[in-house]
CSV table of C-alpha atoms and ligand atoms in Angstrom, one decimal:
chain,number,residue,atom,x,y,z
A,247,MET,CA,-30.7,-55.2,-106.0
A,248,ARG,CA,-33.0,-54.8,-103.1
A,249,HIS,CA,-32.2,-52.9,-99.9
A,250,ILE,CA,-33.8,-54.0,-96.8
A,251,ALA,CA,-33.6,-52.2,-93.4
A,252,ILE,CA,-34.5,-54.5,-90.3
A,253,VAL,CA,-35.0,-52.6,-87.2
A,254,GLY,CA,-34.0,-54.8,-84.2
A,255,SER,CA,-31.6,-57.6,-84.0
A,256,GLY,CA,-33.5,-60.2,-81.9
A,257,PRO,CA,-34.7,-63.6,-83.3
A,258,ALA,CA,-37.3,-61.9,-85.6
A,259,GLY,CA,-34.7,-59.6,-87.0
A,260,TYR,CA,-32.1,-62.3,-87.7
A,261,TYR,CA,-34.8,-64.9,-89.1
A,262,THR,CA,-36.1,-62.1,-91.4
A,263,ALA,CA,-32.4,-61.5,-92.7
A,264,GLU,CA,-31.9,-65.4,-93.0
A,265,ALA,CA,-35.1,-65.4,-95.2
A,266,ALA,CA,-34.1,-62.5,-97.3
A,267,VAL,CA,-30.7,-64.0,-98.1
A,268,LYS,CA,-32.1,-67.3,-98.8
A,269,LYS,CA,-34.6,-65.8,-101.2
A,270,TRP,CA,-32.5,-63.3,-102.9
A,271,GLY,CA,-28.9,-64.3,-102.4
A,272,ASP,CA,-26.6,-61.9,-104.0
A,273,ASP,CA,-29.5,-59.6,-105.2
A,274,VAL,CA,-30.3,-58.2,-101.6
A,275,ARG,CA,-28.4,-56.1,-99.1
A,276,VAL,CA,-29.8,-56.2,-95.5
A,277,ASP,CA,-28.8,-53.8,-92.7
A,278,ILE,CA,-30.0,-54.8,-89.1
A,279,PHE,CA,-30.2,-51.9,-87.0
A,280,ASP,CA,-30.2,-52.0,-83.1
A,281,ARG,CA,-30.4,-49.2,-80.6
A,282,LEU,CA,-27.9,-51.2,-78.4
A,283,PRO,CA,-24.2,-51.8,-79.4
A,284,VAL,CA,-24.8,-55.5,-78.8
A,285,PRO,CA,-27.1,-57.9,-80.9
A,286,TYR,CA,-29.6,-60.7,-80.2
A,287,GLY,CA,-32.5,-58.8,-78.3
A,288,LEU,CA,-34.1,-60.9,-75.6
A,289,ILE,CA,-31.8,-63.8,-76.3
A,290,ARG,CA,-29.2,-61.7,-74.3
A,291,THR,CA,-31.5,-59.6,-72.0
A,292,GLY,CA,-34.6,-61.8,-71.4
A,293,VAL,CA,-34.0,-65.5,-71.7
A,294,ALA,CA,-32.8,-66.6,-68.2
A,295,PRO,CA,-29.0,-66.6,-67.4
A,296,ASP,CA,-29.2,-70.0,-66.1
A,297,HIS,CA,-30.6,-71.3,-69.5
A,298,GLN,CA,-27.5,-71.1,-71.5
A,299,SER,CA,-28.4,-73.9,-74.1
A,300,ILE,CA,-31.3,-71.7,-75.2
A,301,LYS,CA,-29.0,-68.8,-75.6
A,302,GLY,CA,-26.9,-71.0,-78.0
A,303,VAL,CA,-29.5,-70.1,-80.8
A,304,SER,CA,-27.5,-66.9,-81.3
A,305,ARG,CA,-24.7,-69.0,-83.1
A,306,ARG,CA,-27.3,-69.5,-85.9
A,307,TYR,CA,-27.9,-65.7,-86.1
A,308,GLU,CA,-24.1,-65.3,-86.1
A,309,LYS,CA,-23.9,-67.2,-89.3
A,310,VAL,CA,-26.3,-64.8,-90.9
A,311,ALA,CA,-24.6,-61.7,-89.5
A,312,LEU,CA,-21.4,-63.1,-91.0
A,313,SER,CA,-22.9,-63.5,-94.5
A,314,ASP,CA,-21.6,-61.1,-97.0
A,315,ASN,CA,-24.9,-59.3,-97.8
A,316,VAL,CA,-26.0,-58.8,-94.1
A,317,ARG,CA,-24.5,-56.3,-91.7
A,318,PHE,CA,-25.2,-55.2,-88.1
A,319,VAL,CA,-25.7,-51.5,-87.6
A,320,GLY,CA,-25.6,-51.2,-83.8
A,321,ASN,CA,-26.0,-48.2,-81.5
A,322,VAL,CA,-28.6,-46.7,-83.7
A,323,ALA,CA,-32.1,-46.0,-82.3
A,324,VAL,CA,-34.7,-45.8,-85.2
A,325,GLY,CA,-37.0,-43.1,-84.3
A,326,SER,CA,-34.4,-40.8,-82.7
A,327,ASP,CA,-31.0,-41.3,-84.3
A,328,VAL,CA,-32.7,-41.8,-87.6
A,329,SER,CA,-36.2,-41.5,-88.7
A,330,VAL,CA,-38.5,-43.9,-90.4
A,331,GLU,CA,-38.9,-41.5,-93.1
A,332,GLU,CA,-35.2,-41.4,-93.7
A,333,LEU,CA,-34.8,-45.2,-93.8
A,334,GLN,CA,-37.8,-45.4,-96.2
A,335,ASP,CA,-35.9,-43.0,-98.5
A,336,LEU,CA,-32.9,-45.2,-98.5
A,337,TYR,CA,-34.3,-48.7,-98.5
A,338,ASP,CA,-36.9,-50.6,-100.4
A,339,ALA,CA,-38.4,-52.2,-97.3
A,340,VAL,CA,-38.2,-51.3,-93.6
A,341,VAL,CA,-39.0,-54.2,-91.3
A,342,PHE,CA,-39.8,-53.5,-87.6
A,343,ALA,CA,-38.5,-56.4,-85.4
A,344,THR,CA,-38.5,-54.2,-82.3
A,345,GLY,CA,-40.0,-56.7,-79.9
A,346,ALA,CA,-42.3,-55.7,-77.1
A,347,PRO,CA,-39.9,-54.1,-74.5
A,348,ASN,CA,-42.4,-52.3,-72.2
A,349,ASP,CA,-44.2,-53.8,-69.2
A,350,ARG,CA,-48.0,-54.1,-69.4
A,351,SER,CA,-49.0,-51.9,-66.5
A,352,LEU,CA,-50.7,-53.6,-63.4
A,353,ASP,CA,-52.9,-50.5,-63.3
A,354,LEU,CA,-53.8,-51.0,-59.6
A,355,PRO,CA,-54.0,-48.6,-56.7
A,356,GLY,CA,-50.5,-48.7,-55.1
A,357,ASP,CA,-48.6,-50.0,-58.2
A,358,HIS,CA,-46.3,-46.8,-57.9
A,359,LEU,CA,-44.9,-48.1,-54.5
A,360,ALA,CA,-41.1,-48.8,-54.1
A,361,ASN,CA,-39.9,-52.3,-54.9
A,362,VAL,CA,-42.9,-53.0,-57.3
A,363,PHE,CA,-41.3,-53.9,-60.7
A,364,GLY,CA,-42.4,-55.1,-64.1
A,365,SER,CA,-40.7,-58.3,-65.4
A,366,ALA,CA,-39.0,-56.3,-68.3
A,367,ALA,CA,-37.3,-54.2,-65.5
A,368,PHE,CA,-36.7,-57.0,-63.1
A,369,VAL,CA,-35.4,-59.5,-65.8
A,370,GLY,CA,-33.5,-56.7,-67.5
A,371,TRP,CA,-31.7,-56.1,-64.0
A,372,TYR,CA,-30.4,-59.6,-63.7
A,373,ASN,CA,-29.6,-60.0,-67.4
A,374,GLY,CA,-27.6,-56.6,-67.4
A,375,HIS,CA,-29.9,-54.5,-69.8
A,376,PRO,CA,-28.3,-51.1,-69.8
A,377,GLN,CA,-31.8,-49.5,-69.3
A,378,PHE,CA,-32.4,-51.5,-66.0
A,379,ALA,CA,-29.0,-52.5,-64.6
A,380,GLN,CA,-29.4,-49.8,-62.0
A,381,LEU,CA,-32.7,-51.0,-60.7
A,382,ASP,CA,-31.3,-52.2,-57.4
A,383,PRO,CA,-34.3,-54.2,-55.9
A,384,ASP,CA,-34.4,-54.5,-52.3
A,385,LEU,CA,-34.2,-58.0,-51.3
A,386,SER,CA,-33.9,-57.6,-47.7
A,387,GLY,CA,-37.7,-58.5,-47.0
A,388,LYS,CA,-38.9,-62.0,-46.5
A,389,HIS,CA,-41.7,-62.1,-48.9
A,390,ALA,CA,-41.9,-61.8,-52.7
A,391,VAL,CA,-45.0,-61.8,-54.8
A,392,VAL,CA,-44.8,-62.7,-58.5
A,393,ILE,CA,-47.8,-61.9,-60.6
A,394,GLY,CA,-48.6,-64.0,-63.5
A,395,MET,CA,-48.8,-67.6,-64.5
A,396,GLY,CA,-46.4,-68.0,-67.4
A,397,ASN,CA,-42.8,-69.0,-68.0
A,398,VAL,CA,-41.5,-65.5,-67.1
A,399,ALA,CA,-43.1,-65.7,-63.7
A,400,LEU,CA,-41.3,-69.1,-63.3
A,401,ASP,CA,-38.0,-67.5,-64.4
A,402,VAL,CA,-38.4,-64.8,-61.8
A,403,ALA,CA,-39.3,-67.2,-59.0
A,404,ARG,CA,-36.5,-69.6,-59.8
A,405,ILE,CA,-33.9,-66.9,-60.0
A,406,LEU,CA,-35.1,-65.4,-56.7
A,407,SER,CA,-34.7,-68.9,-55.0
A,408,LYS,CA,-31.3,-70.2,-56.2
A,409,GLU,CA,-28.1,-70.2,-54.2
A,410,ARG,CA,-24.7,-69.1,-55.6
A,411,CYS,CA,-23.6,-72.5,-56.7
A,412,GLU,CA,-26.7,-72.9,-58.9
A,413,PHE,CA,-25.6,-69.9,-60.8
A,414,ASP,CA,-22.4,-71.8,-61.9
A,415,GLY,CA,-22.2,-71.8,-65.7
A,416,SER,CA,-24.8,-69.0,-66.0
A,417,ASP,CA,-24.1,-65.4,-67.3
A,418,ILE,CA,-26.0,-63.7,-64.6
A,419,VAL,CA,-24.4,-60.3,-64.1
A,420,ARG,CA,-22.3,-59.8,-61.1
A,421,HIS,CA,-24.3,-57.1,-59.3
A,422,ALA,CA,-27.5,-59.3,-59.5
A,423,LEU,CA,-25.5,-62.3,-58.3
A,424,GLU,CA,-24.2,-60.5,-55.3
A,425,ALA,CA,-27.6,-59.1,-54.4
A,426,LEU,CA,-29.4,-62.5,-54.8
A,427,CYS,CA,-27.0,-64.3,-52.8
A,428,ALA,CA,-27.5,-61.9,-50.0
A,429,SER,CA,-31.2,-62.1,-50.4
A,430,ASN,CA,-33.5,-62.6,-47.4
A,431,ILE,CA,-36.6,-63.8,-49.3
A,432,HIS,CA,-38.1,-67.0,-48.1
A,433,THR,CA,-41.6,-67.1,-49.6
A,434,ILE,CA,-42.3,-66.5,-53.1
A,435,THR,CA,-45.9,-66.5,-54.0
A,436,ILE,CA,-46.9,-66.9,-57.5
A,437,LEU,CA,-50.4,-65.3,-58.0
A,438,GLY,CA,-52.7,-66.2,-60.8
A,439,ARG,CA,-56.3,-65.1,-61.5
A,440,ARG,CA,-57.3,-68.4,-62.9
A,441,GLY,CA,-56.7,-72.0,-62.0
A,442,PRO,CA,-54.1,-74.8,-62.9
A,443,HIS,CA,-55.9,-75.6,-66.2
A,444,GLN,CA,-55.2,-72.1,-67.4
A,445,ILE,CA,-51.5,-71.7,-66.8
A,446,MET,CA,-49.2,-70.8,-69.6
A,447,MET,CA,-46.2,-72.6,-67.9
A,448,THR,CA,-44.4,-75.2,-69.9
A,449,PRO,CA,-43.3,-78.6,-68.2
A,450,LYS,CA,-39.5,-78.0,-68.5
A,451,GLU,CA,-39.6,-74.8,-66.6
A,452,LEU,CA,-42.1,-76.1,-64.0
A,453,GLY,CA,-40.1,-79.2,-63.5
A,454,GLU,CA,-37.0,-77.3,-62.7
A,455,LEU,CA,-38.6,-76.0,-59.6
A,456,MET,CA,-38.4,-79.7,-58.0
A,457,HIS,CA,-34.6,-79.6,-58.3
A,458,LEU,CA,-33.8,-76.3,-56.4
A,459,ASN,CA,-31.4,-76.7,-53.6
A,460,LYS,CA,-33.1,-74.2,-51.2
A,461,ALA,CA,-36.6,-74.0,-52.3
A,462,SER,CA,-39.5,-76.3,-52.8
A,463,PRO,CA,-42.9,-75.6,-54.7
A,464,ARG,CA,-46.2,-75.8,-52.9
A,465,VAL,CA,-49.7,-76.4,-54.6
A,466,GLU,CA,-52.9,-76.6,-52.3
A,467,THR,CA,-54.6,-79.8,-53.3
A,468,VAL,CA,-58.0,-78.0,-53.0
A,469,ASP,CA,-56.9,-75.8,-56.0
A,470,LEU,CA,-56.7,-78.9,-58.4
A,471,PRO,CA,-59.5,-80.0,-60.5
A,472,PRO,CA,-60.4,-83.7,-60.4
A,473,VAL,CA,-57.7,-85.7,-62.2
A,474,ASP,CA,-60.1,-87.0,-64.9
A,475,ASP,CA,-60.7,-83.4,-66.1
A,476,ASP,CA,-57.0,-83.4,-67.3
A,477,ALA,CA,-57.9,-85.8,-70.1
A,478,ILE,CA,-59.3,-82.8,-72.3
A,479,LEU,CA,-56.0,-80.7,-72.1
A,480,GLU,CA,-53.6,-80.8,-74.8
A,481,PRO,CA,-50.5,-82.9,-73.9
A,482,GLY,CA,-48.1,-80.2,-73.0
A,483,LEU,CA,-50.4,-78.5,-70.6
A,484,ARG,CA,-51.5,-81.9,-69.3
A,485,LYS,CA,-47.9,-82.5,-68.4
A,486,SER,CA,-47.7,-79.1,-66.6
A,487,VAL,CA,-50.9,-79.9,-64.7
A,488,THR,CA,-49.3,-83.3,-63.6
A,489,LEU,CA,-46.3,-81.5,-62.3
A,490,LEU,CA,-48.6,-79.3,-60.2
A,491,ARG,CA,-50.3,-82.5,-58.8
A,492,ASP,CA,-46.7,-83.6,-58.0
A,493,PHE,CA,-46.0,-80.5,-56.2
A,494,ALA,CA,-49.2,-80.8,-54.2
A,495,ALA,CA,-48.0,-84.3,-53.0
A,496,ILE,CA,-44.7,-83.0,-51.8
A,497,PRO,CA,-44.7,-84.1,-48.0
A,498,GLU,CA,-44.3,-81.5,-45.4
A,499,SER,CA,-41.0,-82.9,-44.2
A,500,ILE,CA,-39.5,-82.0,-47.6
A,501,HIS,CA,-40.8,-78.4,-47.4
A,502,GLY,CA,-39.2,-78.3,-43.9
A,503,GLU,CA,-35.9,-79.2,-45.2
A,504,LYS,CA,-35.7,-76.3,-47.5
A,505,PRO,CA,-35.8,-72.7,-46.4
A,506,ILE,CA,-37.7,-71.1,-49.3
A,507,THR,CA,-41.2,-72.0,-50.4
A,508,ILE,CA,-42.6,-71.1,-53.8
A,509,ASP,CA,-46.4,-70.9,-53.2
A,510,PHE,CA,-48.7,-71.2,-56.2
A,511,ASP,CA,-51.9,-69.1,-55.3
A,512,PHE,CA,-54.6,-69.8,-57.9
A,513,PHE,CA,-57.8,-68.1,-58.3
A,514,ALA,CA,-56.4,-65.0,-56.8
A,515,SER,CA,-56.7,-61.7,-58.5
A,516,PRO,CA,-54.7,-58.8,-57.3
A,517,THR,CA,-56.8,-55.7,-56.6
A,518,ALA,CA,-54.5,-53.2,-54.8
A,519,LEU,CA,-50.9,-53.0,-53.4
A,520,HIS,CA,-50.5,-51.5,-49.9
A,521,GLY,CA,-47.4,-50.1,-48.4
A,522,ASN,CA,-45.8,-48.0,-45.7
A,523,ASP,CA,-43.1,-45.2,-46.0
A,524,GLY,CA,-43.7,-45.4,-49.7
A,525,LYS,CA,-42.7,-49.1,-49.9
A,526,VAL,CA,-44.9,-52.1,-50.9
A,527,ARG,CA,-45.8,-54.3,-47.9
A,528,GLU,CA,-49.0,-56.2,-49.0
A,529,VAL,CA,-50.9,-57.4,-52.0
A,530,GLU,CA,-54.7,-57.3,-51.6
A,531,VAL,CA,-56.3,-60.2,-53.5
A,532,GLU,CA,-59.8,-61.0,-54.5
A,533,ARG,CA,-60.7,-64.8,-54.7
A,534,THR,CA,-61.9,-65.8,-58.1
A,535,ARG,CA,-63.7,-68.7,-59.8
A,536,VAL,CA,-63.3,-69.6,-63.3
A,537,GLU,CA,-66.3,-69.7,-65.6
A,538,ALA,CA,-65.9,-70.6,-69.4
A,539,GLY,CA,-62.2,-69.8,-68.9
A,540,ARG,CA,-62.8,-66.4,-67.4
A,541,ALA,CA,-62.0,-65.4,-63.8
A,542,ILE,CA,-65.0,-64.0,-62.0
A,543,GLY,CA,-64.5,-62.1,-58.7
A,544,THR,CA,-66.3,-63.6,-55.7
A,545,GLY,CA,-66.2,-60.6,-53.4
A,546,GLU,CA,-63.9,-62.4,-50.9
A,547,THR,CA,-60.7,-60.5,-50.3
A,548,TYR,CA,-57.5,-61.2,-48.3
A,549,ARG,CA,-54.0,-59.8,-48.2
A,550,ILE,CA,-50.6,-61.5,-48.7
A,551,ARG,CA,-47.3,-60.2,-47.3
A,552,ALA,CA,-45.1,-58.6,-50.1
A,553,ASP,CA,-41.7,-56.8,-49.7
A,554,LEU,CA,-41.1,-57.3,-53.3
A,555,VAL,CA,-43.5,-57.4,-56.2
A,556,VAL,CA,-42.8,-58.4,-59.8
A,557,SER,CA,-45.5,-58.5,-62.3
A,558,CYS,CA,-45.1,-60.8,-65.3
A,559,ILE,CA,-48.3,-59.9,-67.2
A,560,GLY,CA,-47.1,-59.3,-70.6
A,561,TYR,CA,-45.5,-56.6,-72.6
A,562,ARG,CA,-46.2,-53.9,-75.2
A,563,SER,CA,-44.2,-52.8,-78.1
A,564,SER,CA,-43.0,-49.0,-78.4
A,565,PRO,CA,-44.8,-46.9,-81.1
A,566,ILE,CA,-42.5,-45.2,-83.5
A,567,GLU,CA,-43.3,-41.8,-85.0
A,568,GLY,CA,-45.0,-42.1,-88.5
A,569,VAL,CA,-45.8,-45.8,-88.1
A,570,PRO,CA,-49.5,-46.9,-87.6
A,571,PHE,CA,-49.8,-48.5,-84.1
A,572,ASP,CA,-52.6,-50.5,-82.6
A,573,GLU,CA,-52.9,-48.9,-79.1
A,574,ARG,CA,-55.3,-51.4,-77.7
A,575,ALA,CA,-53.2,-54.4,-78.7
A,576,GLY,CA,-49.9,-52.8,-78.0
A,577,ARG,CA,-48.3,-53.5,-81.2
A,578,PHE,CA,-48.0,-52.2,-84.8
A,579,ALA,CA,-51.1,-52.2,-86.8
A,580,ASN,CA,-50.5,-54.8,-89.4
A,581,ASP,CA,-52.2,-57.3,-91.7
A,582,GLY,CA,-50.1,-60.6,-91.5
A,583,GLY,CA,-47.0,-58.6,-91.1
A,584,ARG,CA,-47.6,-55.8,-93.5
A,585,ILE,CA,-48.1,-52.3,-92.1
A,586,LEU,CA,-48.2,-50.6,-95.5
A,587,PRO,CA,-46.4,-51.6,-98.7
A,588,GLY,CA,-42.7,-50.9,-97.9
A,589,LEU,CA,-43.4,-51.1,-94.0
A,590,TYR,CA,-43.6,-54.3,-92.3
A,591,CYS,CA,-43.3,-56.0,-88.8
A,592,VAL,CA,-42.2,-59.3,-87.4
A,593,GLY,CA,-41.9,-61.1,-84.2
A,594,TRP,CA,-43.3,-59.6,-80.9
A,595,ALA,CA,-43.7,-56.2,-82.7
A,596,ARG,CA,-46.1,-58.0,-85.0
A,597,ARG,CA,-47.8,-60.7,-82.8
A,598,GLY,CA,-47.4,-59.3,-79.3
A,599,PRO,CA,-45.5,-61.2,-76.6
A,600,SER,CA,-46.3,-64.9,-77.3
A,601,GLY,CA,-44.6,-68.1,-78.4
A,602,THR,CA,-41.1,-69.4,-78.3
A,603,ILE,CA,-38.0,-68.1,-80.1
A,604,GLY,CA,-38.7,-70.4,-83.0
A,605,THR,CA,-42.3,-68.9,-83.4
A,606,ASN,CA,-40.6,-65.8,-84.8
A,607,ARG,CA,-38.9,-67.8,-87.7
A,608,PRO,CA,-42.2,-68.2,-89.9
A,609,ASP,CA,-42.8,-64.5,-89.4
A,610,GLY,CA,-39.5,-63.6,-91.0
A,611,TYR,CA,-40.0,-66.0,-93.8
A,612,SER,CA,-43.7,-65.0,-94.6
A,613,VAL,CA,-42.8,-61.3,-94.5
A,614,VAL,CA,-40.1,-61.6,-97.1
A,615,ASP,CA,-42.7,-63.1,-99.3
A,616,LEU,CA,-44.8,-60.0,-98.7
A,617,VAL,CA,-41.7,-57.7,-99.5
A,618,ASP,CA,-41.3,-59.8,-102.7
A,619,GLU,CA,-44.9,-59.2,-103.6
A,620,ASP,CA,-44.7,-55.5,-103.1
A,621,LEU,CA,-41.5,-54.8,-104.8
A,622,VAL,CA,-42.0,-54.4,-108.4
A,623,GLY,CA,-39.2,-53.3,-110.8
A,624,GLY,CA,-35.6,-52.4,-110.1
A,625,SER,CA,-34.7,-50.3,-107.0
A,626,PRO,CA,-33.6,-46.8,-107.3
A,627,LYS,CA,-32.8,-46.6,-103.6
A,628,ARG,CA,-29.3,-46.1,-102.2
A,629,GLY,CA,-29.5,-48.5,-99.4
A,630,ARG,CA,-26.3,-48.9,-97.0
A,631,SER,CA,-24.0,-46.3,-98.9
A,632,GLY,CA,-26.7,-43.8,-98.3
A,633,PHE,CA,-27.1,-44.6,-94.7
A,634,ASP,CA,-23.4,-44.5,-94.2
A,635,GLU,CA,-23.3,-41.0,-95.5
A,636,LEU,CA,-26.3,-39.9,-93.2
A,637,ALA,CA,-24.5,-41.5,-90.3
A,638,ALA,CA,-21.3,-39.7,-90.9
A,639,ALA,CA,-23.0,-36.4,-91.4
A,640,ARG,CA,-24.8,-37.0,-88.2
A,641,GLN,CA,-21.7,-38.2,-86.3
A,642,ILE,CA,-23.7,-41.4,-85.2
A,643,ASP,CA,-21.3,-43.8,-83.6
A,644,VAL,CA,-22.2,-47.0,-85.5
A,645,VAL,CA,-21.2,-50.3,-83.9
A,646,THR,CA,-20.4,-53.0,-86.5
A,647,PHE,CA,-20.6,-56.7,-86.0
A,648,ARG,CA,-16.8,-56.8,-85.9
A,649,ASP,CA,-17.1,-54.3,-83.2
A,650,TRP,CA,-19.5,-56.5,-81.3
A,651,GLN,CA,-17.2,-59.5,-81.7
A,652,LYS,CA,-14.5,-57.5,-79.8
A,653,ILE,CA,-17.1,-56.6,-77.0
A,654,GLU,CA,-17.9,-60.2,-76.9
A,655,GLU,CA,-14.3,-61.2,-76.5
A,656,ALA,CA,-13.8,-58.7,-73.6
A,657,GLU,CA,-17.0,-60.1,-72.0
A,658,GLU,CA,-15.6,-63.7,-72.3
A,659,ALA,CA,-12.2,-62.6,-71.0
A,660,ALA,CA,-13.9,-61.0,-67.9
A,661,ALA,CA,-16.0,-64.1,-67.2
A,662,ARG,CA,-16.1,-65.6,-63.6
A,663,GLU,CA,-14.7,-69.1,-63.4
A,664,GLY,CA,-17.1,-71.4,-65.2
A,665,ALA,CA,-19.3,-68.6,-66.7
A,666,PRO,CA,-19.5,-67.9,-70.4
A,667,ARG,CA,-19.2,-64.1,-70.1
A,668,GLU,CA,-19.3,-61.2,-67.8
A,669,LYS,CA,-21.7,-58.8,-69.5
A,670,PHE,CA,-21.0,-55.1,-69.9
A,671,THR,CA,-24.1,-53.5,-68.4
A,672,ASP,CA,-23.7,-49.9,-69.7
A,673,VAL,CA,-23.5,-48.6,-73.3
A,674,ALA,CA,-20.3,-46.6,-72.5
A,675,SER,CA,-18.4,-49.7,-71.4
A,676,MET,CA,-19.5,-51.5,-74.4
A,677,ILE,CA,-18.4,-48.8,-76.7
A,678,ALA,CA,-15.0,-48.6,-75.1
A,679,ALA,CA,-14.5,-52.5,-75.2
A,680,ARG,CA,-14.5,-52.4,-79.0
A,681,GLY,CA,-11.3,-50.4,-78.8
A,682,GLY,CA,-10.1,-47.7,-81.1
B,786,FAD,C1,-38.0,-63.0,-69.7
B,786,FAD,C2,-38.2,-63.7,-70.9
B,786,FAD,C3,-37.6,-65.0,-71.0
B,786,FAD,C4,-37.8,-65.7,-72.2
B,786,FAD,N1,-37.3,-67.0,-72.4
B,786,FAD,C5,-37.5,-67.8,-73.3
B,786,FAD,C6,-37.1,-69.0,-73.5
B,786,FAD,O1,-36.5,-69.5,-72.5
B,786,FAD,N2,-37.3,-69.7,-74.5
B,786,FAD,C7,-37.9,-69.3,-75.7
B,786,FAD,O2,-38.2,-69.9,-76.8
B,786,FAD,N3,-38.4,-67.9,-75.6
B,786,FAD,C8,-38.2,-67.2,-74.5
B,786,FAD,N4,-38.6,-65.9,-74.5
B,786,FAD,C9,-39.3,-65.4,-75.7
B,786,FAD,C10,-38.3,-64.9,-76.7
B,786,FAD,O3,-37.3,-64.0,-76.1
B,786,FAD,C11,-38.9,-64.0,-77.6
B,786,FAD,O4,-39.8,-64.8,-78.5
B,786,FAD,C12,-38.1,-63.3,-78.7
B,786,FAD,O5,-37.0,-62.7,-78.3
B,786,FAD,C13,-38.9,-62.2,-79.6
B,786,FAD,O6,-38.1,-61.8,-80.5
B,786,FAD,P1,-38.2,-60.3,-81.1
B,786,FAD,O7,-37.0,-60.4,-82.3
B,786,FAD,O8,-39.6,-60.1,-81.6
B,786,FAD,O9,-37.9,-59.3,-80.1
B,786,FAD,P2,-36.6,-59.0,-79.1
B,786,FAD,O10,-35.8,-60.1,-78.8
B,786,FAD,O11,-37.1,-58.2,-78.0
B,786,FAD,O12,-35.7,-58.1,-80.0
B,786,FAD,C14,-36.0,-56.7,-80.3
B,786,FAD,C15,-34.6,-55.9,-80.6
B,786,FAD,O13,-35.1,-54.6,-81.1
B,786,FAD,C16,-34.3,-53.7,-80.7
B,786,FAD,N5,-35.0,-52.3,-80.7
B,786,FAD,C17,-36.1,-51.9,-80.1
B,786,FAD,N6,-36.6,-50.9,-80.5
B,786,FAD,C18,-35.6,-50.3,-81.4
B,786,FAD,C19,-35.4,-49.1,-82.1
B,786,FAD,N7,-36.3,-48.1,-82.1
B,786,FAD,N8,-34.4,-48.9,-82.9
B,786,FAD,C20,-33.4,-50.0,-83.0
B,786,FAD,N9,-33.6,-51.1,-82.4
B,786,FAD,C21,-34.6,-51.3,-81.5
B,786,FAD,C22,-33.9,-54.0,-79.2
B,786,FAD,O14,-32.7,-53.6,-78.6
B,786,FAD,C23,-33.9,-55.6,-79.5
B,786,FAD,O15,-32.5,-56.0,-79.7
B,786,FAD,C24,-38.5,-65.1,-73.4
B,786,FAD,C25,-39.0,-63.8,-73.3
B,786,FAD,C26,-38.8,-63.1,-72.0
B,786,FAD,C27,-39.4,-61.7,-72.0
């Protein structure tokens, strides 16, 4: 028998559990810990609420969760409720699938001003993450600046520009829906240090900007390289750049019909945030040019109005006591997923914040191969029975998968018409919903 503890119930955690069960069948017991009482990580709290088909991947994880040898151990934070050392005493392998939940800091003068948020916080707010549900961004100003040229920036810009009926069928949480519907924002500037050929935006997400009821995207033709230069791009990026060219060709009359503009400001590196009364009002930007793929400052600066700033410039993992951490890269120090024999990492905790949900799958499968290499001989460890004793002695209120199903039923029962669920946004309500 092998006893595996997986820390984190997002995609990387569940793919690892799936791989473990495929490899060892009845010879493995897997416990998947999560600090929240609800599973699935960023599938629940990151992926946009109006992208329900993507969230459907959780049905695959549910199958894994319901297999006999896997269990969900929710509401247990590893590093505080239970230490890594304790898990190592009980399990043959501890696999960190803790993601990268912290915003990379902007590190600019003025980044402390009110109404400046990182995307983990802002996305967590509209997706009902208990840590950020109380964020209460002020949307009464006219101008928003979104920093970054990836899909998260597109999610944020799109969510900021939708009207109520465009959220039909989504699971956006009620507090965010009401705030967004009362929003006054009418320009959203997406700022990127580099040019159209360096964006990290995928065609599907970019294309959605063409179909918004109230908003239209605007690209300046001068920012686009000669069309022949697109030939060297890989096909996905070429499609994205073609969409930017389509945006540049949108006639003024169409912009005039829609009250919100989503402006792409390329070759624009933010250098400072300015405010008054403690609140952000402007972003100072330096023009850049791109040389060998790098943004070089030109010395020319200008300011953009900004009543709200959301930076979407990447994430860092949280270190956990006793686990080697690569401070520079912002993730666990590892070699192909192995931190040390017996200690592993997968997903964003291993690679940093890149790729799609599916990119986490091979991580899970390859780490199970590493565990197999490292595990020699039978296991003397106690696994889940040992953890249950520890949890009882420490009075840890563990949330099981069955409990989660009750929470899910309550969220579904509370859904607005046409919505899949109304999420609980605080831990106490989640725990209460599982009943006695
Ligand atoms: C805003 C946003 C939108 C995205 N949209 C898409 C999309 O549309 N399509 C797509 O393919 N990909 C999308 N992604 C990427 C996708 O969400 C990630 O690839 C994936 O979630 C990473 O999986 P993970 O398991 O490594 O981390 P996560 O999903 O972050 O899961 C980590 C889990 O670990 C738990 N945890 C953390 N610390 C502890 C601890 N100490 N103890 C116990 N539990 C802990 C957390 O609660 C969480 O449940 C998006 C990402 C973001 C940020």
